[in-house]
PDB file of C-alpha atoms and ligand atoms in Angstrom:
ATOM      1  CA  MET A 644      17.242  27.170 -15.371  1.00  0.00           C
ATOM      2  CA  HIS A 645      21.046  27.287 -15.345  1.00  0.00           C
ATOM      3  CA  ASN A 646      21.303  30.737 -16.920  1.00  0.00           C
ATOM      4  CA  ALA A 647      18.809  32.036 -14.336  1.00  0.00           C
ATOM      5  CA  ALA A 648      21.034  30.549 -11.616  1.00  0.00           C
ATOM      6  CA  ILE A 649      24.186  32.018 -13.204  1.00  0.00           C
ATOM      7  CA  ALA A 650      22.535  35.472 -13.313  1.00  0.00           C
ATOM      8  CA  ALA A 651      21.342  35.171  -9.697  1.00  0.00           C
ATOM      9  CA  LEU A 652      24.860  34.181  -8.586  1.00  0.00           C
ATOM     10  CA  GLY A 653      26.514  36.905 -10.715  1.00  0.00           C
ATOM     11  CA  LEU A 654      28.862  34.410 -12.406  1.00  0.00           C
ATOM     12  CA  HIS A 655      30.588  34.986 -15.759  1.00  0.00           C
ATOM     13  CA  TYR A 656      29.361  31.681 -17.169  1.00  0.00           C
ATOM     14  CA  VAL A 657      26.915  30.786 -19.902  1.00  0.00           C
ATOM     15  CA  TYR A 658      24.971  27.522 -20.334  1.00  0.00           C
ATOM     16  CA  ILE A 659      24.338  26.604 -23.970  1.00  0.00           C
ATOM     17  CA  PRO A 660      23.029  23.531 -25.828  1.00  0.00           C
ATOM     18  CA  PHE A 661      25.262  21.439 -28.099  1.00  0.00           C
ATOM     19  CA  SER A 662      23.579  18.945 -30.396  1.00  0.00           C
ATOM     20  CA  VAL A 663      26.065  16.044 -30.534  1.00  0.00           C
ATOM     21  CA  GLN A 664      25.694  13.036 -32.820  1.00  0.00           C
ATOM     22  CA  PRO A 665      26.415   9.653 -31.141  1.00  0.00           C
ATOM     23  CA  ALA A 666      29.415   9.041 -33.421  1.00  0.00           C
ATOM     24  CA  GLU A 667      30.982  12.331 -32.237  1.00  0.00           C
ATOM     25  CA  LEU A 668      30.532  11.770 -28.491  1.00  0.00           C
ATOM     26  CA  GLY A 669      34.221  11.010 -27.801  1.00  0.00           C
ATOM     27  CA  VAL A 670      35.369  14.085 -29.740  1.00  0.00           C
ATOM     28  CA  ALA A 671      32.775  16.228 -27.970  1.00  0.00           C
ATOM     29  CA  ILE A 672      33.893  15.077 -24.515  1.00  0.00           C
ATOM     30  CA  ARG A 673      37.582  15.555 -25.355  1.00  0.00           C
ATOM     31  CA  SER A 674      36.656  19.084 -26.503  1.00  0.00           C
ATOM     32  CA  ILE A 675      35.567  19.952 -22.959  1.00  0.00           C
ATOM     33  CA  ARG A 676      39.250  19.730 -22.011  1.00  0.00           C
ATOM     34  CA  ALA A 677      40.477  21.461 -25.163  1.00  0.00           C
ATOM     35  CA  LEU A 678      38.049  24.360 -24.803  1.00  0.00           C
ATOM     36  CA  GLY A 679      38.324  24.654 -21.025  1.00  0.00           C
ATOM     37  CA  ILE A 680      34.586  24.208 -20.459  1.00  0.00           C
ATOM     38  CA  VAL A 681      33.778  24.040 -16.727  1.00  0.00           C
ATOM     39  CA  GLY A 682      31.149  21.367 -17.111  1.00  0.00           C
ATOM     40  CA  VAL A 683      28.344  19.882 -19.141  1.00  0.00           C
ATOM     41  CA  ASN A 684      25.130  17.966 -18.707  1.00  0.00           C
ATOM     42  CA  LEU A 685      24.523  14.945 -20.902  1.00  0.00           C
ATOM     43  CA  THR A 686      21.193  13.601 -21.982  1.00  0.00           C
ATOM     44  CA  ILE A 687      19.714  10.775 -24.052  1.00  0.00           C
ATOM     45  CA  PRO A 688      21.341   8.974 -25.888  1.00  0.00           C
ATOM     46  CA  HIS A 689      24.782   9.829 -24.432  1.00  0.00           C
ATOM     47  CA  LYS A 690      24.432   9.130 -20.699  1.00  0.00           C
ATOM     48  CA  GLU A 691      25.712   5.539 -20.735  1.00  0.00           C
ATOM     49  CA  ARG A 692      28.399   5.708 -23.428  1.00  0.00           C
ATOM     50  CA  ALA A 693      29.998   8.803 -21.891  1.00  0.00           C
ATOM     51  CA  LEU A 694      31.546   6.732 -19.066  1.00  0.00           C
ATOM     52  CA  ALA A 695      34.179   5.368 -21.451  1.00  0.00           C
ATOM     53  CA  TYR A 696      35.579   8.846 -22.204  1.00  0.00           C
ATOM     54  CA  LEU A 697      35.991  10.151 -18.643  1.00  0.00           C
ATOM     55  CA  ASP A 698      39.060  10.143 -16.351  1.00  0.00           C
ATOM     56  CA  GLU A 699      36.975   9.369 -13.288  1.00  0.00           C
ATOM     57  CA  VAL A 700      33.377   8.420 -12.520  1.00  0.00           C
ATOM     58  CA  ALA A 701      31.680   9.035  -9.160  1.00  0.00           C
ATOM     59  CA  PRO A 702      30.382   5.907  -7.364  1.00  0.00           C
ATOM     60  CA  GLU A 703      26.671   6.676  -7.826  1.00  0.00           C
ATOM     61  CA  ALA A 704      27.137   7.182 -11.571  1.00  0.00           C
ATOM     62  CA  LEU A 705      29.121   3.945 -11.841  1.00  0.00           C
ATOM     63  CA  GLU A 706      26.385   2.094  -9.979  1.00  0.00           C
ATOM     64  CA  ILE A 707      23.629   3.512 -12.200  1.00  0.00           C
ATOM     65  CA  GLY A 708      25.818   3.068 -15.294  1.00  0.00           C
ATOM     66  CA  ALA A 709      25.001   6.570 -16.554  1.00  0.00           C
ATOM     67  CA  VAL A 710      26.445  10.067 -16.285  1.00  0.00           C
ATOM     68  CA  ASN A 711      24.370  13.246 -16.566  1.00  0.00           C
ATOM     69  CA  THR A 712      26.998  15.726 -15.351  1.00  0.00           C
ATOM     70  CA  VAL A 713      30.672  16.181 -16.247  1.00  0.00           C
ATOM     71  CA  HIS A 714      33.009  18.491 -14.342  1.00  0.00           C
ATOM     72  CA  PHE A 715      36.357  19.495 -15.825  1.00  0.00           C
ATOM     73  CA  SER A 716      38.483  20.145 -12.785  1.00  0.00           C
ATOM     74  CA  GLU A 717      42.263  20.165 -12.198  1.00  0.00           C
ATOM     75  CA  GLY A 718      42.822  18.757 -15.682  1.00  0.00           C
ATOM     76  CA  ARG A 719      40.489  15.794 -15.160  1.00  0.00           C
ATOM     77  CA  LEU A 720      37.083  14.985 -16.624  1.00  0.00           C
ATOM     78  CA  VAL A 721      34.917  13.640 -13.812  1.00  0.00           C
ATOM     79  CA  GLY A 722      31.435  12.160 -14.341  1.00  0.00           C
ATOM     80  CA  TYR A 723      28.525  12.282 -11.902  1.00  0.00           C
ATOM     81  CA  ASN A 724      24.870  11.352 -11.850  1.00  0.00           C
ATOM     82  CA  THR A 725      22.634  13.851 -10.044  1.00  0.00           C
ATOM     83  CA  ASP A 726      19.236  12.323 -10.952  1.00  0.00           C
ATOM     84  CA  GLY A 727      18.977  10.378  -7.679  1.00  0.00           C
ATOM     85  CA  GLU A 728      19.750  13.459  -5.608  1.00  0.00           C
ATOM     86  CA  GLY A 729      17.257  15.430  -7.720  1.00  0.00           C
ATOM     87  CA  PHE A 730      14.617  12.775  -7.097  1.00  0.00           C
ATOM     88  CA  LEU A 731      15.114  12.883  -3.327  1.00  0.00           C
ATOM     89  CA  ALA A 732      15.202  16.718  -3.098  1.00  0.00           C
ATOM     90  CA  PRO A 733      11.392  17.289  -3.173  1.00  0.00           C
ATOM     91  CA  LEU A 734      10.919  14.601  -0.509  1.00  0.00           C
ATOM     92  CA  ARG A 735      13.471  16.333   1.706  1.00  0.00           C
ATOM     93  CA  GLU A 736      11.856  19.743   1.062  1.00  0.00           C
ATOM     94  CA  ARG A 737       8.505  18.304   2.194  1.00  0.00           C
ATOM     95  CA  SER A 738      10.108  16.608   5.237  1.00  0.00           C
ATOM     96  CA  ILE A 739       9.035  13.170   4.001  1.00  0.00           C
ATOM     97  CA  PRO A 740      11.356  10.590   5.589  1.00  0.00           C
ATOM     98  CA  VAL A 741      12.549   7.989   3.093  1.00  0.00           C
ATOM     99  CA  LYS A 742      14.019   5.510   5.565  1.00  0.00           C
ATOM    100  CA  GLY A 743      11.571   2.658   6.073  1.00  0.00           C
ATOM    101  CA  LEU A 744       9.237   3.892   3.323  1.00  0.00           C
ATOM    102  CA  GLN A 745       7.657   1.275   1.019  1.00  0.00           C
ATOM    103  CA  ALA A 746       7.754   2.537  -2.566  1.00  0.00           C
ATOM    104  CA  PHE A 747       6.073   1.095  -5.651  1.00  0.00           C
ATOM    105  CA  VAL A 748       7.960   2.159  -8.781  1.00  0.00           C
ATOM    106  CA  LEU A 749       6.401   1.979 -12.248  1.00  0.00           C
ATOM    107  CA  GLY A 750       8.983   1.447 -14.997  1.00  0.00           C
ATOM    108  CA  ALA A 751      12.492   0.010 -15.167  1.00  0.00           C
ATOM    109  CA  GLY A 752      14.214   2.336 -17.664  1.00  0.00           C
ATOM    110  CA  GLY A 753      16.958   4.927 -17.191  1.00  0.00           C
ATOM    111  CA  ALA A 754      15.081   7.230 -14.794  1.00  0.00           C
ATOM    112  CA  SER A 755      13.886   4.257 -12.761  1.00  0.00           C
ATOM    113  CA  ARG A 756      17.486   3.099 -12.203  1.00  0.00           C
ATOM    114  CA  SER A 757      18.388   6.436 -10.562  1.00  0.00           C
ATOM    115  CA  VAL A 758      15.168   6.469  -8.530  1.00  0.00           C
ATOM    116  CA  VAL A 759      15.461   2.885  -7.286  1.00  0.00           C
ATOM    117  CA  TYR A 760      19.136   3.206  -6.273  1.00  0.00           C
ATOM    118  CA  ALA A 761      18.435   6.517  -4.493  1.00  0.00           C
ATOM    119  CA  LEU A 762      15.454   5.050  -2.612  1.00  0.00           C
ATOM    120  CA  VAL A 763      17.267   1.879  -1.543  1.00  0.00           C
ATOM    121  CA  ARG A 764      20.428   3.783  -0.582  1.00  0.00           C
ATOM    122  CA  ALA A 765      18.212   6.059   1.549  1.00  0.00           C
ATOM    123  CA  GLY A 766      16.702   3.043   3.356  1.00  0.00           C
ATOM    124  CA  ALA A 767      13.415   2.479   1.506  1.00  0.00           C
ATOM    125  CA  GLY A 768      11.936  -0.822   0.316  1.00  0.00           C
ATOM    126  CA  VAL A 769      11.036  -0.830  -3.385  1.00  0.00           C
ATOM    127  CA  THR A 770       8.790  -2.898  -5.647  1.00  0.00           C
ATOM    128  CA  ILE A 771       9.493  -2.328  -9.347  1.00  0.00           C
ATOM    129  CA  ALA A 772       6.643  -3.071 -11.773  1.00  0.00           C
ATOM    130  CA  ASN A 773       7.427  -3.051 -15.468  1.00  0.00           C
ATOM    131  CA  ARG A 774       5.696  -3.872 -18.738  1.00  0.00           C
ATOM    132  CA  ARG A 775       8.661  -6.066 -19.720  1.00  0.00           C
ATOM    133  CA  PRO A 776       9.092  -7.891 -16.384  1.00  0.00           C
ATOM    134  CA  GLU A 777      12.610  -9.130 -17.166  1.00  0.00           C
ATOM    135  CA  ARG A 778      13.878  -5.528 -17.002  1.00  0.00           C
ATOM    136  CA  ALA A 779      12.311  -5.064 -13.551  1.00  0.00           C
ATOM    137  CA  ALA A 780      13.855  -8.353 -12.395  1.00  0.00           C
ATOM    138  CA  ALA A 781      17.314  -7.365 -13.690  1.00  0.00           C
ATOM    139  CA  LEU A 782      17.133  -3.958 -11.974  1.00  0.00           C
ATOM    140  CA  ALA A 783      15.962  -5.433  -8.651  1.00  0.00           C
ATOM    141  CA  GLU A 784      18.751  -8.023  -8.777  1.00  0.00           C
ATOM    142  CA  ALA A 785      21.415  -5.402  -9.615  1.00  0.00           C
ATOM    143  CA  VAL A 786      20.266  -3.056  -6.828  1.00  0.00           C
ATOM    144  CA  ASN A 787      20.136  -5.831  -4.228  1.00  0.00           C
ATOM    145  CA  GLY A 788      23.577  -7.053  -5.302  1.00  0.00           C
ATOM    146  CA  ALA A 789      25.149  -3.580  -5.222  1.00  0.00           C
ATOM    147  CA  THR A 790      23.629  -2.612  -1.881  1.00  0.00           C
ATOM    148  CA  GLY A 791      23.938  -6.017  -0.200  1.00  0.00           C
ATOM    149  CA  THR A 792      20.228  -5.849   0.704  1.00  0.00           C
ATOM    150  CA  LYS A 793      16.982  -7.512  -0.304  1.00  0.00           C
ATOM    151  CA  SER A 794      15.261  -4.127  -0.469  1.00  0.00           C
ATOM    152  CA  ALA A 795      14.183  -4.361  -4.110  1.00  0.00           C
ATOM    153  CA  ALA A 796      11.450  -6.686  -5.390  1.00  0.00           C
ATOM    154  CA  TRP A 797       9.765  -6.790  -8.790  1.00  0.00           C
ATOM    155  CA  LEU A 798       6.486  -7.637 -10.503  1.00  0.00           C
ATOM    156  CA  PRO A 799       5.077  -7.733 -14.029  1.00  0.00           C
ATOM    157  CA  LEU A 800       2.974  -4.586 -14.479  1.00  0.00           C
ATOM    158  CA  ASP A 801      -0.022  -6.640 -15.663  1.00  0.00           C
ATOM    159  CA  ALA A 802      -0.117  -8.938 -12.585  1.00  0.00           C
ATOM    160  CA  TYR A 803      -3.173  -7.031 -11.350  1.00  0.00           C
ATOM    161  CA  ASP A 804      -3.916  -8.908  -8.100  1.00  0.00           C
ATOM    162  CA  GLU A 805      -0.324  -8.746  -6.883  1.00  0.00           C
ATOM    163  CA  VAL A 806       0.011  -5.102  -8.016  1.00  0.00           C
ATOM    164  CA  ALA A 807      -3.191  -4.232  -6.079  1.00  0.00           C
ATOM    165  CA  LYS A 808      -1.948  -6.051  -2.959  1.00  0.00           C
ATOM    166  CA  ARG A 809       1.461  -4.359  -3.027  1.00  0.00           C
ATOM    167  CA  LEU A 810      -0.004  -0.919  -3.709  1.00  0.00           C
ATOM    168  CA  ALA A 811      -2.399  -1.239  -0.780  1.00  0.00           C
ATOM    169  CA  ARG A 812       0.674  -1.633   1.473  1.00  0.00           C
ATOM    170  CA  ALA A 813       2.816   1.029  -0.279  1.00  0.00           C
ATOM    171  CA  ASP A 814       3.461   4.495   1.154  1.00  0.00           C
ATOM    172  CA  MET A 815       4.536   5.917  -2.185  1.00  0.00           C
ATOM    173  CA  LEU A 816       3.784   5.342  -5.878  1.00  0.00           C
ATOM    174  CA  VAL A 817       6.393   6.627  -8.353  1.00  0.00           C
ATOM    175  CA  ASN A 818       5.762   6.848 -12.088  1.00  0.00           C
ATOM    176  CA  THR A 819       9.007   6.689 -14.076  1.00  0.00           C
ATOM    177  CA  THR A 820       7.282   5.755 -17.345  1.00  0.00           C
ATOM    178  CA  PRO A 821       6.486   8.394 -19.988  1.00  0.00           C
ATOM    179  CA  VAL A 822       2.795   7.373 -19.905  1.00  0.00           C
ATOM    180  CA  GLY A 823       0.713  10.576 -19.709  1.00  0.00           C
ATOM    181  CA  MET A 824       3.503  12.837 -20.982  1.00  0.00           C
ATOM    182  CA  HIS A 825       2.803  15.560 -23.578  1.00  0.00           C
ATOM    183  CA  PRO A 826       1.462  15.086 -26.273  1.00  0.00           C
ATOM    184  CA  HIS A 827      -0.237  11.950 -24.854  1.00  0.00           C
ATOM    185  CA  GLU A 828      -1.840  13.551 -21.782  1.00  0.00           C
ATOM    186  CA  ASP A 829      -5.033  11.513 -22.262  1.00  0.00           C
ATOM    187  CA  GLU A 830      -3.330   8.116 -22.039  1.00  0.00           C
ATOM    188  CA  ALA A 831      -4.621   6.035 -19.106  1.00  0.00           C
ATOM    189  CA  PRO A 832      -2.107   5.832 -16.216  1.00  0.00           C
ATOM    190  CA  PRO A 833      -0.034   2.599 -16.066  1.00  0.00           C
ATOM    191  CA  VAL A 834      -1.996   1.347 -13.016  1.00  0.00           C
ATOM    192  CA  PRO A 835      -5.728   1.744 -12.252  1.00  0.00           C
ATOM    193  CA  VAL A 836      -6.054   4.961 -10.258  1.00  0.00           C
ATOM    194  CA  ASP A 837      -8.560   3.429  -7.813  1.00  0.00           C
ATOM    195  CA  LEU A 838      -5.536   1.656  -6.283  1.00  0.00           C
ATOM    196  CA  ILE A 839      -4.271   5.019  -4.959  1.00  0.00           C
ATOM    197  CA  HIS A 840      -5.152   5.439  -1.296  1.00  0.00           C
ATOM    198  CA  LYS A 841      -5.571   8.445   0.963  1.00  0.00           C
ATOM    199  CA  GLY A 842      -2.321   9.741   2.441  1.00  0.00           C
ATOM    200  CA  MET A 843      -0.188   7.969  -0.191  1.00  0.00           C
ATOM    201  CA  ILE A 844       2.604   9.972  -1.839  1.00  0.00           C
ATOM    202  CA  VAL A 845       2.163   9.898  -5.618  1.00  0.00           C
ATOM    203  CA  TYR A 846       5.273  11.122  -7.414  1.00  0.00           C
ATOM    204  CA  ASP A 847       5.181  11.443 -11.206  1.00  0.00           C
ATOM    205  CA  LEU A 848       8.542  12.208 -12.860  1.00  0.00           C
ATOM    206  CA  ILE A 849       6.728  13.838 -15.773  1.00  0.00           C
ATOM    207  CA  TYR A 850       6.872  17.658 -15.748  1.00  0.00           C
ATOM    208  CA  ASN A 851       4.959  18.354 -18.979  1.00  0.00           C
ATOM    209  CA  PRO A 852       2.081  18.471 -18.206  1.00  0.00           C
ATOM    210  CA  MET A 853       2.638  19.483 -14.598  1.00  0.00           C
ATOM    211  CA  GLU A 854      -0.530  17.631 -13.618  1.00  0.00           C
ATOM    212  CA  THR A 855      -0.815  14.246 -15.307  1.00  0.00           C
ATOM    213  CA  ARG A 856      -3.973  12.144 -15.092  1.00  0.00           C
ATOM    214  CA  LEU A 857      -2.216  10.114 -12.390  1.00  0.00           C
ATOM    215  CA  LEU A 858      -1.553  13.218 -10.269  1.00  0.00           C
ATOM    216  CA  ALA A 859      -5.074  14.606 -10.808  1.00  0.00           C
ATOM    217  CA  ALA A 860      -6.498  11.301  -9.536  1.00  0.00           C
ATOM    218  CA  ALA A 861      -4.056  11.316  -6.603  1.00  0.00           C
ATOM    219  CA  LYS A 862      -5.301  14.767  -5.525  1.00  0.00           C
ATOM    220  CA  ARG A 863      -8.958  13.723  -5.849  1.00  0.00           C
ATOM    221  CA  GLN A 864      -8.267  10.686  -3.671  1.00  0.00           C
ATOM    222  CA  GLY A 865      -6.507  12.570  -0.880  1.00  0.00           C
ATOM    223  CA  ALA A 866      -2.951  11.573  -1.765  1.00  0.00           C
ATOM    224  CA  VAL A 867       0.104  13.880  -1.756  1.00  0.00           C
ATOM    225  CA  ALA A 868       0.923  14.731  -5.394  1.00  0.00           C
ATOM    226  CA  ILE A 869       4.472  15.586  -6.535  1.00  0.00           C
ATOM    227  CA  ASN A 870       5.302  16.297 -10.185  1.00  0.00           C
ATOM    228  CA  GLY A 871       8.652  16.139 -11.992  1.00  0.00           C
ATOM    229  CA  VAL A 872       9.459  19.877 -11.857  1.00  0.00           C
ATOM    230  CA  ASP A 873      11.199  19.743  -8.491  1.00  0.00           C
ATOM    231  CA  MET A 874      13.267  16.717  -9.540  1.00  0.00           C
ATOM    232  CA  LEU A 875      14.324  18.520 -12.709  1.00  0.00           C
ATOM    233  CA  VAL A 876      15.336  21.539 -10.638  1.00  0.00           C
ATOM    234  CA  GLY A 877      16.951  19.327  -7.972  1.00  0.00           C
ATOM    235  CA  GLN A 878      19.207  17.475 -10.426  1.00  0.00           C
ATOM    236  CA  GLY A 879      20.147  20.789 -12.057  1.00  0.00           C
ATOM    237  CA  ALA A 880      20.918  22.365  -8.692  1.00  0.00           C
ATOM    238  CA  ALA A 881      23.152  19.409  -7.816  1.00  0.00           C
ATOM    239  CA  SER A 882      25.029  19.796 -11.132  1.00  0.00           C
ATOM    240  CA  LEU A 883      25.508  23.517 -10.497  1.00  0.00           C
ATOM    241  CA  ARG A 884      26.911  22.792  -7.029  1.00  0.00           C
ATOM    242  CA  ILE A 885      29.421  20.374  -8.581  1.00  0.00           C
ATOM    243  CA  TRP A 886      30.555  22.914 -11.193  1.00  0.00           C
ATOM    244  CA  THR A 887      30.716  25.983  -8.959  1.00  0.00           C
ATOM    245  CA  GLY A 888      30.977  24.731  -5.379  1.00  0.00           C
ATOM    246  CA  LEU A 889      28.177  27.222  -4.616  1.00  0.00           C
ATOM    247  CA  GLU A 890      24.727  26.694  -3.139  1.00  0.00           C
ATOM    248  CA  ALA A 891      22.248  26.774  -6.027  1.00  0.00           C
ATOM    249  CA  PRO A 892      19.528  29.493  -6.109  1.00  0.00           C
ATOM    250  CA  ILE A 893      16.690  26.960  -6.233  1.00  0.00           C
ATOM    251  CA  ASP A 894      13.840  29.495  -6.408  1.00  0.00           C
ATOM    252  CA  ALA A 895      15.322  31.294  -9.420  1.00  0.00           C
ATOM    253  CA  MET A 896      15.883  27.941 -11.135  1.00  0.00           C
ATOM    254  CA  ARG A 897      12.323  26.710 -10.442  1.00  0.00           C
ATOM    255  CA  GLN A 898      10.899  30.027 -11.668  1.00  0.00           C
ATOM    256  CA  ALA A 899      12.832  29.703 -14.935  1.00  0.00           C
ATOM    257  CA  VAL A 900      11.567  26.126 -15.446  1.00  0.00           C
ATOM    258  CA  LEU A 901       7.965  27.149 -14.768  1.00  0.00           C
ATOM    259  CA  GLU A 902       8.253  30.089 -17.175  1.00  0.00           C
ATOM    260  CA  GLY A 903       9.771  27.789 -19.809  1.00  0.00           C
ATOM    261  CA  LEU A 904       6.937  25.269 -19.390  1.00  0.00           C
ATOM    262  CA  ARG A 905       4.300  28.017 -19.553  1.00  0.00           C
ATOM    263  CA  SER A 906       5.727  29.528 -22.723  1.00  0.00           C
ATOM    264  CA  ALA A 907       6.073  26.047 -24.299  1.00  0.00           C
ATOM    265  CA  LYS A 908       2.362  25.511 -23.550  1.00  0.00           C
ATOM    266  CA  SER A 909       1.278  28.833 -25.033  1.00  0.00           C
ATOM    267  CA  GLU A 910       3.183  28.012 -28.239  1.00  0.00           C
ATOM    268  CA  VAL A 911       1.203  24.747 -28.741  1.00  0.00           C
TER     269      VAL A 911
HETATM  270  P1  NAP B1358      13.181   4.918 -20.703  1.00  0.00           P
HETATM  271  O1  NAP B1358      14.563   4.574 -20.307  1.00  0.00           O
HETATM  272  O2  NAP B1358      12.776   4.807 -22.129  1.00  0.00           O
HETATM  273  O3  NAP B1358      12.187   3.989 -19.808  1.00  0.00           O
HETATM  274  C1  NAP B1358      10.813   4.032 -19.996  1.00  0.00           C
HETATM  275  C2  NAP B1358      10.119   3.043 -19.060  1.00  0.00           C
HETATM  276  O4  NAP B1358       8.709   3.237 -19.200  1.00  0.00           O
HETATM  277  C3  NAP B1358      10.388   1.578 -19.367  1.00  0.00           C
HETATM  278  O5  NAP B1358      10.393   0.862 -18.156  1.00  0.00           O
HETATM  279  C4  NAP B1358       9.176   1.189 -20.221  1.00  0.00           C
HETATM  280  O6  NAP B1358       8.800  -0.162 -20.085  1.00  0.00           O
HETATM  281  C5  NAP B1358       8.098   2.020 -19.588  1.00  0.00           C
HETATM  282  N1  NAP B1358       7.012   2.314 -20.529  1.00  0.00           N
HETATM  283  C6  NAP B1358       7.104   3.047 -21.680  1.00  0.00           C
HETATM  284  N2  NAP B1358       5.899   3.101 -22.285  1.00  0.00           N
HETATM  285  C7  NAP B1358       5.042   2.378 -21.507  1.00  0.00           C
HETATM  286  C8  NAP B1358       3.656   2.058 -21.605  1.00  0.00           C
HETATM  287  N3  NAP B1358       2.908   2.497 -22.639  1.00  0.00           N
HETATM  288  N4  NAP B1358       3.093   1.314 -20.620  1.00  0.00           N
HETATM  289  C9  NAP B1358       3.844   0.881 -19.578  1.00  0.00           C
HETATM  290  N5  NAP B1358       5.162   1.141 -19.442  1.00  0.00           N
HETATM  291  C10 NAP B1358       5.746   1.889 -20.380  1.00  0.00           C
HETATM  292  O7  NAP B1358      12.804   6.420 -20.289  1.00  0.00           O
HETATM  293  P2  NAP B1358      13.432   7.280 -19.067  1.00  0.00           P
HETATM  294  O8  NAP B1358      14.638   7.997 -19.540  1.00  0.00           O
HETATM  295  O9  NAP B1358      13.537   6.378 -17.894  1.00  0.00           O
HETATM  296  O10 NAP B1358      12.297   8.405 -18.855  1.00  0.00           O
HETATM  297  C11 NAP B1358      11.019   8.048 -18.373  1.00  0.00           C
HETATM  298  C12 NAP B1358      10.204   9.283 -17.972  1.00  0.00           C
HETATM  299  O11 NAP B1358      10.827   9.957 -16.877  1.00  0.00           O
HETATM  300  C13 NAP B1358      10.029  10.342 -19.076  1.00  0.00           C
HETATM  301  O12 NAP B1358       8.713  10.834 -18.990  1.00  0.00           O
HETATM  302  C14 NAP B1358      11.014  11.428 -18.682  1.00  0.00           C
HETATM  303  O13 NAP B1358      10.607  12.715 -19.137  1.00  0.00           O
HETATM  304  C15 NAP B1358      10.917  11.346 -17.153  1.00  0.00           C
HETATM  305  N6  NAP B1358      12.134  11.887 -16.474  1.00  0.00           N
HETATM  306  C16 NAP B1358      11.979  12.981 -15.664  1.00  0.00           C
HETATM  307  C17 NAP B1358      13.075  13.502 -15.002  1.00  0.00           C
HETATM  308  C18 NAP B1358      12.907  14.712 -14.120  1.00  0.00           C
HETATM  309  O14 NAP B1358      13.920  15.341 -13.762  1.00  0.00           O
HETATM  310  N7  NAP B1358      11.710  15.057 -13.721  1.00  0.00           N
HETATM  311  C19 NAP B1358      14.340  12.903 -15.148  1.00  0.00           C
HETATM  312  C20 NAP B1358      14.459  11.763 -15.977  1.00  0.00           C
HETATM  313  C21 NAP B1358      13.337  11.274 -16.637  1.00  0.00           C
HETATM  314  P3  NAP B1358       9.537  -1.340 -20.925  1.00  0.00           P
HETATM  315  O15 NAP B1358      10.841  -1.579 -20.224  1.00  0.00           O
HETATM  316  O16 NAP B1358       8.599  -2.481 -20.834  1.00  0.00           O
HETATM  317  O17 NAP B1358       9.723  -0.794 -22.328  1.00  0.00           O
END
């Protein structure tokens, strides 16, 4: 995705993977300065611990407690989190207004944190349902505290009656759990799919497969289905903008992701 963008923009950059052991994270981040690397993305398990090694952390990354993008600029290592922006990008592209929207979010892990903060900051109300309810409660409390709102509520995922009631009133269902992700495509979705209603937006963060069982059911039931590809592209595009100051060539990036997913599938 990034090399496709670099080619489209005609930049003399290259984007390459580094496999970094947790014990070497500090050395790896200090090397960005030593080697003059423009920027990096960070992924599991480094996103949280990286904060300690940076000169500055952007407010949204501080709030989420995780960094996925580092920019080395004017001698300083600055951390950002672009997952929330990436999550909102497909909604913006489809002209779906987030302000006033009632969202039901499945999961309370790392991706959910970015999603819930982005939704609440954009003016939505959110109910978080999680298998371990204490994690949903902690996230709702943190978001309400940080935003000075009461926009986030929570539920145990197995409280069926309350889940059904809330979903009937929700405009959007977001799956931030890995349930249904390759190689477990056949796993039943985290909530019964008959709770999806016509006109609802069903947004699954999973991008492999591109159509999970949850999204297939959403389409059958007349809901708007959004998969995780556009979020993946959106967070990457936001990182590229931070590193280069240039508008990202979204179509070239999406094309590269789709090609990558297709070739991964044909290798299976
Ligand atoms: P994570 O931190 O491990 O969180 C996983 C969450 O899913 C937890 O809330 C966990 O519940 C819940 N969960 C796991 N297995 C479950 C099950 N069998 N039934 C019900 N709930 C279950 O993972 P993450 O980093 O947030 O990633 C989650 C998913 O989002 C992955 O599929 C990842 O690929 C996707 N993602 C996509 C993008 C994108 O750009 N499209 C970006 C980030 C992540 P407990 O708390 O009870 O364990």
